[in-house]
PDB file of C-alpha atoms in Angstrom:
ATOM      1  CA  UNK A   1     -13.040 -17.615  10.546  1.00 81.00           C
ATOM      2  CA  UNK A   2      -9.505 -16.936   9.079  1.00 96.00           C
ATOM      3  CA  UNK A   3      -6.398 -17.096  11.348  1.00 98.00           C
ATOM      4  CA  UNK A   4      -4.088 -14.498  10.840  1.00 98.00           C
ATOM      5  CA  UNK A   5      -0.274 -14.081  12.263  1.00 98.00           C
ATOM      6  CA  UNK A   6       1.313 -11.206  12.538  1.00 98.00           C
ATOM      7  CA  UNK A   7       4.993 -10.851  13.742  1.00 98.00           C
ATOM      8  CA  UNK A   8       5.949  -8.057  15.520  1.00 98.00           C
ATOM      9  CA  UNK A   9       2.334  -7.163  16.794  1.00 98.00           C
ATOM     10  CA  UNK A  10       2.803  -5.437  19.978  1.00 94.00           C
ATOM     11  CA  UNK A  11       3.997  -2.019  18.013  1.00 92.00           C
ATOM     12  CA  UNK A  12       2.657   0.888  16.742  1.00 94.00           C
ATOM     13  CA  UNK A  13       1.984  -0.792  13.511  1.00 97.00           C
ATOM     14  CA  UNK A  14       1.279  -3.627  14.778  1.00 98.00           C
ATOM     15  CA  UNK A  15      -1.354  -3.200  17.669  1.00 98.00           C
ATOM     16  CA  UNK A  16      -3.308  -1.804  14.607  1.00 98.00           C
ATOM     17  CA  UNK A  17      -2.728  -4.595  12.392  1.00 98.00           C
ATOM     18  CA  UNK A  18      -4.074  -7.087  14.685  1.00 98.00           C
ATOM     19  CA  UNK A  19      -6.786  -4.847  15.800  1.00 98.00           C
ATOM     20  CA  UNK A  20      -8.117  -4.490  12.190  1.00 98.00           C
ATOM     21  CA  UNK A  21      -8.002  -7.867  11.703  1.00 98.00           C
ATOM     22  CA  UNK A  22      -9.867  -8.753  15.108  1.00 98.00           C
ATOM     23  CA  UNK A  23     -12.223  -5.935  13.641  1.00 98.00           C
ATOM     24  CA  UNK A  24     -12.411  -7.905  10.733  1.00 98.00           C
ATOM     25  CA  UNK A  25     -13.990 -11.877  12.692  1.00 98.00           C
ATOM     26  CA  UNK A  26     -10.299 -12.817  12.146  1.00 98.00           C
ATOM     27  CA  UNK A  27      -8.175 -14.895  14.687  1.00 98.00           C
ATOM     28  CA  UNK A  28      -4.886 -13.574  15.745  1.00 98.00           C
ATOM     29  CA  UNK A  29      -1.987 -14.767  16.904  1.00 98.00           C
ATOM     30  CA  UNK A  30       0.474 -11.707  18.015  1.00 98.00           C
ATOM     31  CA  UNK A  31       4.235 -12.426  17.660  1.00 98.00           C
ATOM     32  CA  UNK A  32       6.591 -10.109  20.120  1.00 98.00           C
ATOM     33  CA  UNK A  33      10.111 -10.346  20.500  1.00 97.00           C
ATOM     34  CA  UNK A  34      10.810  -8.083  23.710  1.00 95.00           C
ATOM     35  CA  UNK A  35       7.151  -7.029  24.550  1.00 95.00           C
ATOM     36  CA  UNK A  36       5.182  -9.962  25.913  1.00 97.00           C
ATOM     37  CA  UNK A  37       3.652  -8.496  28.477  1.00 97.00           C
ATOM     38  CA  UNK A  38       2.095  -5.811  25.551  1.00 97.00           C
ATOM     39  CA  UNK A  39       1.235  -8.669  23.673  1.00 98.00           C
ATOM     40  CA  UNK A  40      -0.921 -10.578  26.482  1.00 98.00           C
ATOM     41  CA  UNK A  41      -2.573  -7.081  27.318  1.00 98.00           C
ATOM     42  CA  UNK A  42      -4.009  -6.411  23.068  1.00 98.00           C
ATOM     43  CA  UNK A  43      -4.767 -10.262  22.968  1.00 98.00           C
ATOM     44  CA  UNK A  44      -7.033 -10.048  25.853  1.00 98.00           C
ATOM     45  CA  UNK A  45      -8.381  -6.987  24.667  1.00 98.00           C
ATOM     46  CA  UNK A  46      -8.894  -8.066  21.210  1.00 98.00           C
ATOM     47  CA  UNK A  47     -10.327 -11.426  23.030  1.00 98.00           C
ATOM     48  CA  UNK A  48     -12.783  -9.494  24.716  1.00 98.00           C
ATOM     49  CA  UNK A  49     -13.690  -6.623  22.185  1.00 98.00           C
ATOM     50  CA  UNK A  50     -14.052  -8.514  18.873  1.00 98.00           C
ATOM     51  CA  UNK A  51     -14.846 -12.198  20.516  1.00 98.00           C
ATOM     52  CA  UNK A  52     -12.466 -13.606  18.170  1.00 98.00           C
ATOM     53  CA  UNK A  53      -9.957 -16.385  19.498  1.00 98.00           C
ATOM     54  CA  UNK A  54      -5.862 -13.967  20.116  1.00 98.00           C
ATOM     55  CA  UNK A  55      -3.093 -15.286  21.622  1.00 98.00           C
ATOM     56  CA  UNK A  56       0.390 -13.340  22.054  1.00 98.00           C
ATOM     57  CA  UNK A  57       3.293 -15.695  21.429  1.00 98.00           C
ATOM     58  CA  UNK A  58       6.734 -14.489  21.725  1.00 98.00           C
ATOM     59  CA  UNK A  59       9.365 -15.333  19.173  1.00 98.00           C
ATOM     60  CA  UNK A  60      12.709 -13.799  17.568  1.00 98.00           C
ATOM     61  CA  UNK A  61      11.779 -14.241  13.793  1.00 98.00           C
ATOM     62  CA  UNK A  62      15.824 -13.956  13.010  1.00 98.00           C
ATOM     63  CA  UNK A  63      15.968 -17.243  14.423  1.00 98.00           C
ATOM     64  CA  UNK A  64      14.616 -20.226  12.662  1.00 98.00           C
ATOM     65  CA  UNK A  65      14.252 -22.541  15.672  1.00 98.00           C
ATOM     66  CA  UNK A  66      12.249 -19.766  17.388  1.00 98.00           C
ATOM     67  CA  UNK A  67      10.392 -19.896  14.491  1.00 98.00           C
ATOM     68  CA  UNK A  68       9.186 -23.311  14.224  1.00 98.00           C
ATOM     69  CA  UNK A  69       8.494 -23.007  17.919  1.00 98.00           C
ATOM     70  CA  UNK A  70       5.849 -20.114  17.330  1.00 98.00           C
ATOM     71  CA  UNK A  71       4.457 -22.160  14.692  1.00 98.00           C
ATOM     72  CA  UNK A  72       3.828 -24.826  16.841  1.00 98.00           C
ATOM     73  CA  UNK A  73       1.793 -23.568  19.460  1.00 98.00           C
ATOM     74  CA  UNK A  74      -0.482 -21.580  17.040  1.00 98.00           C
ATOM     75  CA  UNK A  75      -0.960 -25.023  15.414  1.00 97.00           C
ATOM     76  CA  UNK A  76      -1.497 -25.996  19.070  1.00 97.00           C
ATOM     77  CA  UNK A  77      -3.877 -23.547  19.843  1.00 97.00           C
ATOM     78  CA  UNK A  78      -5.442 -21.984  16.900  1.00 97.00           C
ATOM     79  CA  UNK A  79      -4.793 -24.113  14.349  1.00 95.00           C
ATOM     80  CA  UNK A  80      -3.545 -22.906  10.793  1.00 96.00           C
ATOM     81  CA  UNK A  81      -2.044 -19.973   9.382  1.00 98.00           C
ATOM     82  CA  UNK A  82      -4.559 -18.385   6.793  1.00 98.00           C
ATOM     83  CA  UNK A  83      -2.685 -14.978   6.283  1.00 98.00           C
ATOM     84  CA  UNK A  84       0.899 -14.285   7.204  1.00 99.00           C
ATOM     85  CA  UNK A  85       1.735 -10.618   8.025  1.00 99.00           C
ATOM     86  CA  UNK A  86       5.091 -10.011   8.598  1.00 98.00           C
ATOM     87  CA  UNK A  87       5.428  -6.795  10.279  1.00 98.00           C
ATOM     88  CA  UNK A  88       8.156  -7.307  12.509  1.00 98.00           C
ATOM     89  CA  UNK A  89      11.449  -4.895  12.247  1.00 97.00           C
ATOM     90  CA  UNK A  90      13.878  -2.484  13.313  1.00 96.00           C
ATOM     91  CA  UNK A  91      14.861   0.804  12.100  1.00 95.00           C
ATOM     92  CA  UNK A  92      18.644   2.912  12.699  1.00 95.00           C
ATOM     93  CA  UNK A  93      19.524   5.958  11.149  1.00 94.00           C
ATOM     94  CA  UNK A  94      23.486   6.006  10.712  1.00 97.00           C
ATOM     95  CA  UNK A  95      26.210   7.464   8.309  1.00 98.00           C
ATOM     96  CA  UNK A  96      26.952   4.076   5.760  1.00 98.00           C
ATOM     97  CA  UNK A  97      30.511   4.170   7.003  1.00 98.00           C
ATOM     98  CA  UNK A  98      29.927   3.928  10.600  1.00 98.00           C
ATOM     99  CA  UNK A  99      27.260   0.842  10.622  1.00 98.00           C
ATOM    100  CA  UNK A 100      28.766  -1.593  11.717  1.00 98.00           C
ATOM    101  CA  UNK A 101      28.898  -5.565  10.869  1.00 98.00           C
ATOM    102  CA  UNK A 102      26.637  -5.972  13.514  1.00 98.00           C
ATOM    103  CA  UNK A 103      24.487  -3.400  12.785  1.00 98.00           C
ATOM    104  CA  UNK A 104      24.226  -4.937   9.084  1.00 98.00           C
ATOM    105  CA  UNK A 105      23.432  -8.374  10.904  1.00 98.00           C
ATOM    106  CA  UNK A 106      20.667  -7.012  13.032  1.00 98.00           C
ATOM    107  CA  UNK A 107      19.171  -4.984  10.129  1.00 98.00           C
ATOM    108  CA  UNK A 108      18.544  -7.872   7.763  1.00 98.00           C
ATOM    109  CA  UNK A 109      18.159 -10.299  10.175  1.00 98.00           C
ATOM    110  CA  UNK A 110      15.000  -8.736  11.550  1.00 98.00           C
ATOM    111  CA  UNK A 111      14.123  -7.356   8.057  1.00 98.00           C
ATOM    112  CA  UNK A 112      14.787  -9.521   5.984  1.00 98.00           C
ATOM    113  CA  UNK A 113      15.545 -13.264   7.658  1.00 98.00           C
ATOM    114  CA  UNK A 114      12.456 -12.707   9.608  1.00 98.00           C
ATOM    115  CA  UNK A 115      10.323 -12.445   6.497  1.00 99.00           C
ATOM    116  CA  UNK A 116      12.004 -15.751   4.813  1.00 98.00           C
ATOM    117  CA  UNK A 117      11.326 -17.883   7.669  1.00 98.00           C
ATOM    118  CA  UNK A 118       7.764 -17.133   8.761  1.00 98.00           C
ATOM    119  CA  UNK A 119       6.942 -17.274   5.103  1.00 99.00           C
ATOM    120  CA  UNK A 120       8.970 -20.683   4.340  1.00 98.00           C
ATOM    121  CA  UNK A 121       7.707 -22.142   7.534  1.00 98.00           C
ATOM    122  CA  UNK A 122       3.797 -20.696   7.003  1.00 98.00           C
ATOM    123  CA  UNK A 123       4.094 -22.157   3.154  1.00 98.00           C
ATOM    124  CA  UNK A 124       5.793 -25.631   3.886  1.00 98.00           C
ATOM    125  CA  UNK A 125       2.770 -26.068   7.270  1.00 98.00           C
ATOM    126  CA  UNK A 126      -0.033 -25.151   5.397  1.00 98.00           C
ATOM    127  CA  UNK A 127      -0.535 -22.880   2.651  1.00 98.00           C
ATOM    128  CA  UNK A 128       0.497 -25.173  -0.312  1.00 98.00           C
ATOM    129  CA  UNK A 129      -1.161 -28.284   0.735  1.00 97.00           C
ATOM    130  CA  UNK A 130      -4.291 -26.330   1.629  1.00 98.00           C
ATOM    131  CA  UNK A 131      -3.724 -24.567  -1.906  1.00 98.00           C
ATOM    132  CA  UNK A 132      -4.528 -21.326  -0.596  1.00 98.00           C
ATOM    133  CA  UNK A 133      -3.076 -18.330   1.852  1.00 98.00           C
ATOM    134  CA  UNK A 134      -2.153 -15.225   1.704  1.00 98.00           C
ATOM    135  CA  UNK A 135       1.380 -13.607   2.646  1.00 99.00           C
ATOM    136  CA  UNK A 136       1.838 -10.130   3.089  1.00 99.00           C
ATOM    137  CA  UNK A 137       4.956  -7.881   3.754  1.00 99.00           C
ATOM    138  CA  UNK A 138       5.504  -4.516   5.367  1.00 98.00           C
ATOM    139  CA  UNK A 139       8.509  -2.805   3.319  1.00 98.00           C
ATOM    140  CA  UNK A 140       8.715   1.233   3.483  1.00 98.00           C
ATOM    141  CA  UNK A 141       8.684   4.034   1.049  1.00 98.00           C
ATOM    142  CA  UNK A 142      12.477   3.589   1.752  1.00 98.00           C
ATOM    143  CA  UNK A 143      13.073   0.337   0.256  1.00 98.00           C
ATOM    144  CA  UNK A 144      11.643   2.391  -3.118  1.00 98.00           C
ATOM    145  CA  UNK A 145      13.593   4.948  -3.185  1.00 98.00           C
ATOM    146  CA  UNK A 146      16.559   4.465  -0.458  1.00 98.00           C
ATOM    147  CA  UNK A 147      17.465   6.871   2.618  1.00 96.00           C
ATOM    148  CA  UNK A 148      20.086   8.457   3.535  1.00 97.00           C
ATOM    149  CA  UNK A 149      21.704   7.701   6.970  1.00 97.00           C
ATOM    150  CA  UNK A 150      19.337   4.420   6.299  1.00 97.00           C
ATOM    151  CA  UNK A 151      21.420   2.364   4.049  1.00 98.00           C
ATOM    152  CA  UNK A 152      21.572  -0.387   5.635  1.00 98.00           C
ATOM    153  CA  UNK A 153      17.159  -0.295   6.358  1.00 98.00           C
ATOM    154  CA  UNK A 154      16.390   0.808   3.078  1.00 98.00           C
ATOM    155  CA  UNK A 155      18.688  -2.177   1.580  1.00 98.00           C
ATOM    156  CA  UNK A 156      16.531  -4.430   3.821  1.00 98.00           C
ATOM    157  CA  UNK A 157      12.959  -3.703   2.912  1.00 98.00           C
ATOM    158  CA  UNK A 158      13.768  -3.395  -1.108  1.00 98.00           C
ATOM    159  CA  UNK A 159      14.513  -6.671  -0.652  1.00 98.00           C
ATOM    160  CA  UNK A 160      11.201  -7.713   0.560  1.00 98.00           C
ATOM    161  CA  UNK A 161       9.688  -5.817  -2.043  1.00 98.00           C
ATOM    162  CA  UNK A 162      11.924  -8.295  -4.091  1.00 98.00           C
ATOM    163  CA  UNK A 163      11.162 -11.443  -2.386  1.00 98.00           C
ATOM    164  CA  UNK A 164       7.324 -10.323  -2.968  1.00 99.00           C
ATOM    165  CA  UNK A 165       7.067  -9.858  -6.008  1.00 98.00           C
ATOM    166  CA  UNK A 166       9.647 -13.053  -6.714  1.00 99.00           C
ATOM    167  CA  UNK A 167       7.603 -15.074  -4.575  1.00 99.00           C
ATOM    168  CA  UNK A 168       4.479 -14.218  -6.156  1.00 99.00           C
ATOM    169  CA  UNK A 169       4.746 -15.594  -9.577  1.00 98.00           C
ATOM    170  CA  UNK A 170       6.351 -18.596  -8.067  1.00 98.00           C
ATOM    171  CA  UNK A 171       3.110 -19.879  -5.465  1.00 98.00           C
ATOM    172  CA  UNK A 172       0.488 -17.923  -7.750  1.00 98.00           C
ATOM    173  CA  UNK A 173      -0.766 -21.827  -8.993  1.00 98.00           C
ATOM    174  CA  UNK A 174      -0.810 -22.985  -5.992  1.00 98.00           C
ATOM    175  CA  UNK A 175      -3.631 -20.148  -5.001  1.00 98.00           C
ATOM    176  CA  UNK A 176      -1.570 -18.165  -2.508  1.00 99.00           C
ATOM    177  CA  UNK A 177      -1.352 -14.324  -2.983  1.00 98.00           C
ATOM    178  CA  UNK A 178       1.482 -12.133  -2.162  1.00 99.00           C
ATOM    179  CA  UNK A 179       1.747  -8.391  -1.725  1.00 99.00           C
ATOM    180  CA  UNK A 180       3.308  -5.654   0.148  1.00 98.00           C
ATOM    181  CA  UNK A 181       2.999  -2.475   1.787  1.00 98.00           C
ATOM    182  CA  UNK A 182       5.045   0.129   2.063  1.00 98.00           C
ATOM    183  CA  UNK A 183       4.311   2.865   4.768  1.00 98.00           C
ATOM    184  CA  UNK A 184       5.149   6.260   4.220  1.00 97.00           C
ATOM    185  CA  UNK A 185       5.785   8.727   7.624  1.00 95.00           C
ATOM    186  CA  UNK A 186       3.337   7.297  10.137  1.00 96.00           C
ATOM    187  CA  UNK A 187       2.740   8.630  13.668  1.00 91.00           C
ATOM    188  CA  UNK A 188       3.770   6.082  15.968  1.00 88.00           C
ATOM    189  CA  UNK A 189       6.030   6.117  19.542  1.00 81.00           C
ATOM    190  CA  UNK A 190       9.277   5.959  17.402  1.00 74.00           C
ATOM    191  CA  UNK A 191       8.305   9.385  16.231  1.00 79.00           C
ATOM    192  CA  UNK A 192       7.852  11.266  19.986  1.00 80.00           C
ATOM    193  CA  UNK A 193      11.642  12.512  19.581  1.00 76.00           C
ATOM    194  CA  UNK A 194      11.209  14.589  16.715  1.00 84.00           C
ATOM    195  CA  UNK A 195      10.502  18.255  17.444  1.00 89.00           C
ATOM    196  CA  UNK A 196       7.132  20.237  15.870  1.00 89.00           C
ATOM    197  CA  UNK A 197       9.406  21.930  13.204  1.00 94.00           C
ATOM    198  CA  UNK A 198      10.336  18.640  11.231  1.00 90.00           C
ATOM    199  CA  UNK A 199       7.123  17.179  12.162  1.00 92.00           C
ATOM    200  CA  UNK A 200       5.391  19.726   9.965  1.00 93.00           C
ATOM    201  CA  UNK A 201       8.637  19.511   7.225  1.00 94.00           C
ATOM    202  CA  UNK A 202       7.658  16.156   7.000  1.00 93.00           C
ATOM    203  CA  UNK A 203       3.531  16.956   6.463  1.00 95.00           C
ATOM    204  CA  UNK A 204       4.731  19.318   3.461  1.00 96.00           C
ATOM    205  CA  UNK A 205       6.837  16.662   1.767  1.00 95.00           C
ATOM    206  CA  UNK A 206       3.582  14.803   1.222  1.00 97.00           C
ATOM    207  CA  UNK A 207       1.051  15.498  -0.923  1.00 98.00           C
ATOM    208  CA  UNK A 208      -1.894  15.160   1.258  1.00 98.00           C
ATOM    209  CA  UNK A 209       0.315  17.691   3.726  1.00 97.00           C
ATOM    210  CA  UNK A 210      -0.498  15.005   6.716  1.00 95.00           C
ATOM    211  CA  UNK A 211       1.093  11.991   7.946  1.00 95.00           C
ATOM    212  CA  UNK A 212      -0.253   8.736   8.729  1.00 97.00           C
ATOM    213  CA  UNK A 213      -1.763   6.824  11.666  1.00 97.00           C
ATOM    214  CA  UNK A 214      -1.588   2.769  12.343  1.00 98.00           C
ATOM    215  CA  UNK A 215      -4.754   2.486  11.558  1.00 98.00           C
ATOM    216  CA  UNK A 216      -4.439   3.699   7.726  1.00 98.00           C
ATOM    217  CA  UNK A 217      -1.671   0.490   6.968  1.00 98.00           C
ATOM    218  CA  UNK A 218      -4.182  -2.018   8.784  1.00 98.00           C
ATOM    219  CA  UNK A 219      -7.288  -0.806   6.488  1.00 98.00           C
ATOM    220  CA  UNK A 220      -5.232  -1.468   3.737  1.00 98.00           C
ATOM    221  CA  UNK A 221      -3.638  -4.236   4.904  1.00 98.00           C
ATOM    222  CA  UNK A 222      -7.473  -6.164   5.683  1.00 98.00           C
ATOM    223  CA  UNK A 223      -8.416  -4.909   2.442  1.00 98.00           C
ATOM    224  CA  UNK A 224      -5.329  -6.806   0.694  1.00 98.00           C
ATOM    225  CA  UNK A 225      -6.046  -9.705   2.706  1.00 98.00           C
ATOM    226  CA  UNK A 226      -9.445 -10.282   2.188  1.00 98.00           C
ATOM    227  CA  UNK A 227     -11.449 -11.759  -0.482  1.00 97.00           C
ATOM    228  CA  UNK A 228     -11.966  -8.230  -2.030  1.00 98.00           C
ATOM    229  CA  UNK A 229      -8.296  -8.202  -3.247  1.00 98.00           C
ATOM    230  CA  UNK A 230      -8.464 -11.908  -4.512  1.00 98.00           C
ATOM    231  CA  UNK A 231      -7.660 -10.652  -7.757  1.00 98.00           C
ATOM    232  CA  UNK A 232      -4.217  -8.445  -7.116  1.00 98.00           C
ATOM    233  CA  UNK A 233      -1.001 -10.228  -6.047  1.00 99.00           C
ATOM    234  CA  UNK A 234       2.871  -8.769  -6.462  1.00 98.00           C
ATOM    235  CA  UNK A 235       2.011  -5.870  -5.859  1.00 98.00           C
ATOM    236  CA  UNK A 236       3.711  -3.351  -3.936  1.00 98.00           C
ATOM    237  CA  UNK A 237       1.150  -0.603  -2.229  1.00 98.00           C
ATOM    238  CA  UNK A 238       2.356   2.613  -1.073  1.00 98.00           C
ATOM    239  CA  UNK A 239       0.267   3.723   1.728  1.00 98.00           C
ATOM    240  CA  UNK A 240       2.420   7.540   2.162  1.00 98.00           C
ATOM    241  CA  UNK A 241      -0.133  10.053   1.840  1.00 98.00           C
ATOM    242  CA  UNK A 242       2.510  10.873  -1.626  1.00 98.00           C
ATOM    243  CA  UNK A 243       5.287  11.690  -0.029  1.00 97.00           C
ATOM    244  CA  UNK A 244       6.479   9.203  -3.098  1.00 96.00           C
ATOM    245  CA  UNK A 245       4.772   9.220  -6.249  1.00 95.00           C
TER     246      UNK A 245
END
């Protein structure tokens, strides 16, 4: 039985991630920042539903000491990191010229930073002495083909699908696989705010006229994690119903 961590697992996103995985006989250990108290209510349930081992550990991924701390009571508790997701971020929609240098900190701290330590830390632990692993990184359609009022987000995730594909050709020997995903419009609570009108402007820019759920990035996130994708690494997976083709 695999175990899988995935950082910022009490979300929208997340919740499903860990659920597929659960779904899946996997392990999971659920990494919150704010949300603990989410986290120790979906590892019970996935404890309970799935009968798989879940344990919600809390952790700012921006910070590297936090980091190692995580690591250490998984390693505690269920014992190595098979599969890294990093899920974890944040999202602001602001004219370029009024973020601010904090706002720029934030951003690719959680965005970015957060992917290059639970990846270094998950590779140096176990993945390249076990000679296998898999990583796998959550961008957005965004870090494709940039947003505007999202400068500052969209410069964040094209950089993980940078560091993925980077990474990739660099641990591919050492049997560890590397992909990403990048979500398109998905339905989650971040979305309540916006009114039925640009709800449905938003169906029509896709091509499937519909928007996605949770559950549609963790089917294809299990799927790219599981022996059934052993063959594809570096690449980058839009999951956007084709709002970008």
């Amino acid at each position: 039985m695999k175990n899988v961590l995935i950082t910022g697992g009490s979300g929208g996103i997340g919740s499903a991630l860990c659920v597929g995985f659960a779904q899946a006989g996997c392990n999971v250990a659920i990494n919150c920042n704010t949300n603990k108290a989410g986290a120790d209510r979906l590892a019970k349930i996935l404890s309970e539903s799935y009968g798989v081992s879940a344990l919600a550990v809390q952790a700012d991924v921006r910070n590297r000491q936090a980091v190692d701390e995580m690591f250490d009571v998984i390693d505690s508790t269920l014992g190595s990191v098979d599969v890294l997701v990093n899920n974890a971020g944040i999202a602001q929609q602001k004219l370029f010229c009024d973020i601010t240098e904090q706002d720029w900190r934030n951003m690719l701290g959680v965005n970015l930073d957060g992917v290059f330590n639970c990846t270094q830390e998950a590779l140096k632990r176990y993945m390249l002495k076990a000679h296998k692993g898999v990583i796998l990184n959550i961008s957005s359609m965004w870090g494709q083909t940039g947003a505007s009022c999202e400068v500052h987000y969209s410069a964040a995730k094209a950089a993980v699908i940078g560091l993925t594909k980077a990474l990739a050709k660099e641990v591919g020997l050492s049997g560890i696989r590397v992909n990403c995903i990048c979500p398109g419009v998905v339905q989650t609570d971040m979305m309540k705010s916006f009114d039925a009108q640009t709800i449905n402007e938003l169906k029509a820019e896709a091509a499937l006229n519909m928007l996605g759920t949770p559950k549609d990035i963790a089917d294809s996130a299990v799927f790219l994690c599981s022996e059934k994708a052993r063959f594809i690494t570096g690449q980058v997976l839009g999951v956007n119903g084709g709002f970008v083709i």
